[in-house]
Amino acid sequence: QVQLVESGGGLVQPGGSLRLSCVASGLIFRFFNMGWYRQAPGKERELVATILRSGRTNYTDSVKGRFTISRDNAKNAMYLQMNSLTPEDTALYYCYLDSPLRYWGQGTPVTVSS
């Protein structure tokens, strides 16, 4: 059974940083492409960042230069380092994995507020 478990969300002040983690189980992690989505209240789910099994990354324009996606295949883990956070980054953040069947984590909330 494939499971993705996110952690690391929380409340942070504008300009602060958070590091989200997504740990996968039930499959050979390194073979698959992964990424992060987010969904803010009242908005559609938005693709934030992707990381291919090759390590190639891509970001939505609003987070370029502030967020960094990475993966550690030995730990079956993916990360999203988020810096210079703004209130517009407030959302529920989900990790996903394409096997190619898409699996989702349960989401971790990020709130950016003073």
Coordinates of N, CA and C in Angstrom, one line a residue:
Q1 N 0.8 -1.2 0.0 CA 0.0 0.0 0.0 C 0.9 1.2 0.0
V2 N 0.6 2.1 -1.0 CA 1.4 3.3 -1.1 C 0.9 4.4 -0.2
Q3 N 1.8 5.0 0.6 CA 1.3 6.1 1.4 C 2.3 7.3 1.3
L4 N 1.8 8.5 1.3 CA 2.6 9.7 1.4 C 2.2 10.5 2.6
V5 N 3.1 10.9 3.4 CA 2.8 11.6 4.7 C 3.6 12.9 4.7
E6 N 2.9 14.0 4.7 CA 3.5 15.3 4.8 C 3.7 15.7 6.2
S7 N 4.6 16.6 6.4 CA 4.8 17.3 7.7 C 5.5 18.6 7.5
G8 N 5.6 19.4 8.6 CA 6.4 20.6 8.5 C 5.6 21.9 8.4
G9 N 4.3 21.8 8.2 CA 3.5 23.0 8.1 C 3.3 23.7 9.4
G10 N 2.7 24.9 9.4 CA 2.5 25.6 10.6 C 2.3 27.1 10.4
L11 N 2.4 27.8 11.4 CA 2.1 29.3 11.4 C 3.5 30.0 11.4
V12 N 3.6 30.9 10.4 CA 4.9 31.6 10.3 C 4.6 33.1 10.0
Q13 N 5.5 33.9 10.4 CA 5.3 35.4 10.1 C 5.7 35.7 8.7
P14 N 5.2 36.7 8.1 CA 5.7 37.1 6.7 C 7.2 37.3 6.7
G15 N 7.8 36.8 5.7 CA 9.3 36.8 5.6 C 10.0 35.6 6.2
G16 N 9.2 34.8 6.8 CA 9.8 33.6 7.5 C 9.9 32.4 6.5
S17 N 10.4 31.3 7.1 CA 10.7 30.1 6.3 C 10.0 28.9 7.0
L18 N 9.7 27.9 6.1 CA 9.3 26.6 6.6 C 9.8 25.6 5.6
R19 N 10.0 24.4 6.1 CA 10.5 23.3 5.3 C 9.4 22.1 5.4
L20 N 8.8 21.8 4.3 CA 7.8 20.8 4.3 C 8.5 19.5 3.9
S21 N 8.1 18.4 4.5 CA 8.6 17.0 4.1 C 7.5 16.1 3.7
C22 N 7.8 15.2 2.8 CA 6.9 14.2 2.3 C 7.6 12.9 2.2
V23 N 7.2 12.0 3.1 CA 7.8 10.7 3.1 C 6.9 9.6 2.5
A24 N 7.4 8.8 1.6 CA 6.7 7.8 0.9 C 7.0 6.4 1.4
S25 N 6.0 5.6 1.3 CA 6.2 4.2 1.7 C 5.4 3.3 0.7
G26 N 5.9 2.0 0.6 CA 5.1 1.1 -0.3 C 5.6 1.0 -1.7
L27 N 6.6 1.7 -2.1 CA 7.1 1.7 -3.4 C 8.6 2.1 -3.5
I28 N 9.2 1.8 -4.6 CA 10.6 2.2 -4.8 C 10.7 3.7 -5.3
F29 N 10.9 4.5 -4.3 CA 10.7 6.0 -4.5 C 11.5 6.6 -5.7
R30 N 12.7 6.1 -5.9 CA 13.5 6.9 -6.9 C 13.1 6.8 -8.3
F31 N 12.1 5.9 -8.6 CA 11.7 5.7 -10.0 C 10.6 6.7 -10.4
F32 N 10.1 7.5 -9.5 CA 8.9 8.3 -9.8 C 9.1 9.8 -9.7
N33 N 8.3 10.5 -10.5 CA 8.3 11.9 -10.5 C 7.3 12.4 -9.3
M34 N 7.7 13.5 -8.7 CA 6.9 13.9 -7.6 C 6.7 15.4 -7.6
G35 N 5.9 16.0 -6.7 CA 5.8 17.4 -6.6 C 4.9 17.8 -5.5
W36 N 4.6 19.1 -5.5 CA 3.8 19.8 -4.4 C 2.7 20.6 -5.1
Y37 N 1.5 20.5 -4.6 CA 0.4 21.4 -4.9 C 0.0 22.1 -3.7
R38 N -0.7 23.2 -3.8 CA -1.3 23.9 -2.7 C -2.7 24.3 -3.1
Q39 N -3.5 24.5 -2.0 CA -4.9 25.0 -2.2 C -5.2 25.9 -1.1
A40 N -5.4 27.2 -1.6 CA -5.8 28.2 -0.6 C -7.3 28.2 -0.5
P41 N -7.8 28.8 0.6 CA -9.3 28.8 0.9 C -10.0 29.5 -0.3
G42 N -11.0 28.9 -0.8 CA -11.8 29.5 -1.9 C -11.1 29.5 -3.3
K43 N -9.9 28.9 -3.4 CA -9.2 28.8 -4.7 C -9.0 27.4 -5.1
E44 N -8.7 27.3 -6.4 CA -8.4 26.0 -7.0 C -7.0 25.5 -6.6
R45 N -6.8 24.2 -6.6 CA -5.5 23.6 -6.3 C -4.5 24.1 -7.4
E46 N -3.3 24.5 -6.9 CA -2.3 25.0 -7.8 C -1.0 24.2 -7.7
L47 N -0.4 23.9 -8.8 CA 0.8 23.2 -8.8 C 1.9 24.2 -8.4
V48 N 2.7 23.8 -7.4 CA 3.7 24.7 -6.9 C 5.1 24.3 -7.5
A49 N 5.5 23.1 -7.4 CA 6.8 22.6 -7.8 C 6.8 21.2 -8.2
T50 N 7.7 20.8 -9.1 CA 7.8 19.4 -9.5 C 9.3 19.0 -9.4
I51 N 9.5 17.7 -9.2 CA 10.9 17.2 -9.3 C 10.8 15.8 -10.0
L52 N 11.5 15.7 -11.1 CA 11.5 14.5 -11.8 C 12.4 13.4 -11.2
R53 N 12.3 12.2 -11.6 CA 13.2 11.2 -11.0 C 14.6 11.5 -11.4
S54 N 14.8 12.3 -12.5 CA 16.2 12.7 -12.9 C 16.8 13.7 -11.9
G55 N 15.9 14.4 -11.2 CA 16.3 15.5 -10.3 C 15.9 16.8 -10.9
R56 N 15.5 16.9 -12.1 CA 15.1 18.1 -12.8 C 13.9 18.7 -12.0
T57 N 13.9 20.0 -11.8 CA 12.9 20.7 -11.1 C 12.2 21.8 -11.9
N58 N 11.0 22.1 -11.5 CA 10.2 23.2 -12.1 C 9.4 23.8 -11.1
Y59 N 9.1 25.1 -11.2 CA 8.4 25.9 -10.3 C 7.3 26.8 -10.9
T60 N 6.2 27.0 -10.2 CA 5.3 28.0 -10.7 C 6.0 29.4 -10.5
D61 N 5.6 30.4 -11.3 CA 6.3 31.6 -11.3 C 6.3 32.3 -9.9
S62 N 5.2 32.2 -9.2 CA 5.0 33.0 -8.0 C 6.0 32.5 -6.9
V63 N 6.6 31.4 -7.0 CA 7.5 30.9 -6.0 C 8.9 30.8 -6.4
K64 N 9.2 31.1 -7.7 CA 10.6 31.0 -8.2 C 11.5 31.9 -7.4
G65 N 12.6 31.4 -7.0 CA 13.6 32.2 -6.2 C 13.3 32.1 -4.7
R66 N 12.2 31.6 -4.3 CA 11.8 31.6 -2.9 C 11.7 30.1 -2.4
F67 N 11.2 29.2 -3.2 CA 11.0 27.9 -2.8 C 12.0 27.0 -3.5
T68 N 12.4 25.9 -2.8 CA 13.3 24.9 -3.4 C 12.8 23.5 -3.1
I69 N 12.6 22.7 -4.2 CA 12.1 21.4 -4.1 C 13.3 20.5 -4.2
S70 N 13.4 19.4 -3.4 CA 14.5 18.5 -3.4 C 14.0 17.1 -3.0
R71 N 14.8 16.1 -3.2 CA 14.4 14.7 -2.8 C 15.7 14.0 -2.3
D72 N 15.4 13.1 -1.4 CA 16.5 12.2 -0.9 C 16.0 10.8 -1.1
N73 N 16.4 10.2 -2.2 CA 15.9 8.8 -2.6 C 16.2 7.8 -1.5
A74 N 17.3 7.9 -0.8 CA 17.7 7.0 0.2 C 16.8 7.0 1.4
K75 N 16.1 8.1 1.6 CA 15.2 8.3 2.7 C 13.7 8.2 2.2
N76 N 13.5 8.0 0.9 CA 12.2 8.0 0.4 C 11.5 9.3 0.7
A77 N 12.2 10.4 0.7 CA 11.6 11.7 1.1 C 11.8 12.8 0.1
M78 N 10.8 13.7 0.1 CA 10.9 14.9 -0.7 C 10.7 16.1 0.2
Y79 N 11.3 17.2 -0.2 CA 11.2 18.4 0.6 C 10.8 19.6 -0.2
L80 N 10.2 20.6 0.5 CA 9.9 21.9 -0.1 C 10.4 22.9 0.9
Q81 N 11.5 23.6 0.6 CA 12.1 24.6 1.4 C 11.4 25.9 1.0
M82 N 10.7 26.6 1.9 CA 10.0 27.8 1.5 C 10.5 29.0 2.3
N83 N 11.1 30.0 1.6 CA 11.7 31.1 2.2 C 10.9 32.4 1.7
S84 N 11.1 33.5 2.5 CA 10.4 34.7 2.2 C 8.9 34.6 2.0
L85 N 8.3 33.9 2.9 CA 6.9 33.6 2.8 C 6.1 34.8 2.9
T86 N 5.0 34.9 2.2 CA 4.0 36.0 2.2 C 2.6 35.4 2.6
P87 N 1.7 36.2 2.9 CA 0.3 35.8 3.2 C -0.3 35.0 2.0
E88 N 0.1 35.4 0.8 CA -0.4 34.7 -0.4 C 0.0 33.2 -0.5
D89 N 1.0 32.9 0.3 CA 1.4 31.5 0.3 C 0.6 30.6 1.3
T90 N -0.3 31.2 2.0 CA -1.1 30.5 2.9 C -2.0 29.5 2.2
A91 N -1.9 28.2 2.5 CA -2.7 27.2 1.8 C -2.5 25.9 2.5
L92 N -3.2 24.9 2.1 CA -3.0 23.5 2.4 C -2.0 22.9 1.3
Y93 N -0.9 22.4 1.7 CA 0.1 21.9 0.8 C 0.0 20.4 0.8
Y94 N 0.0 19.9 -0.5 CA -0.1 18.4 -0.7 C 1.1 18.0 -1.5
C95 N 1.6 16.8 -1.2 CA 2.6 16.2 -2.0 C 1.9 15.1 -2.9
Y96 N 2.5 14.9 -4.0 CA 2.0 13.8 -4.9 C 3.1 13.0 -5.5
L97 N 2.8 11.8 -6.0 CA 3.8 11.0 -6.6 C 3.0 10.3 -7.8
D98 N 3.7 10.3 -9.0 CA 3.1 9.7 -10.2 C 3.8 8.4 -10.4
S99 N 3.1 7.3 -10.4 CA 3.7 6.0 -10.5 C 3.4 5.2 -11.8
P100 N 2.6 5.5 -12.8 CA 2.0 6.8 -13.1 C 0.7 7.0 -12.4
L101 N 0.1 6.0 -11.7 CA -1.1 6.3 -10.9 C -0.7 7.4 -9.9
R102 N -1.5 8.4 -9.8 CA -1.1 9.5 -8.9 C -1.6 9.2 -7.4
Y103 N -0.6 9.4 -6.5 CA -0.9 9.2 -5.1 C -0.8 10.6 -4.5
W104 N -1.6 10.8 -3.4 CA -1.6 12.1 -2.7 C -1.4 11.9 -1.2
G105 N -0.7 12.9 -0.6 CA -0.6 12.9 0.8 C -1.9 13.6 1.3
Q106 N -2.0 13.7 2.7 CA -3.2 14.2 3.3 C -3.2 15.7 3.4
G107 N -2.0 16.3 3.2 CA -1.9 17.8 3.2 C -1.4 18.2 4.5
T108 N -0.6 19.3 4.5 CA -0.1 20.0 5.7 C -0.4 21.5 5.5
P109 N -1.0 22.1 6.6 CA -1.4 23.5 6.4 C -0.2 24.5 6.7
V110 N -0.2 25.5 5.9 CA 0.8 26.6 6.0 C 0.0 27.9 6.1
T111 N 0.2 28.6 7.2 CA -0.4 29.9 7.4 C 0.7 30.9 7.6
V112 N 0.6 32.0 6.8 CA 1.6 33.1 6.9 C 0.8 34.3 7.4
S113 N 1.1 34.7 8.6 CA 0.4 35.8 9.1 C 1.2 36.4 10.3
S114 N 1.0 37.7 10.4 CA 1.6 38.4 11.6 C 0.7 38.5 12.8

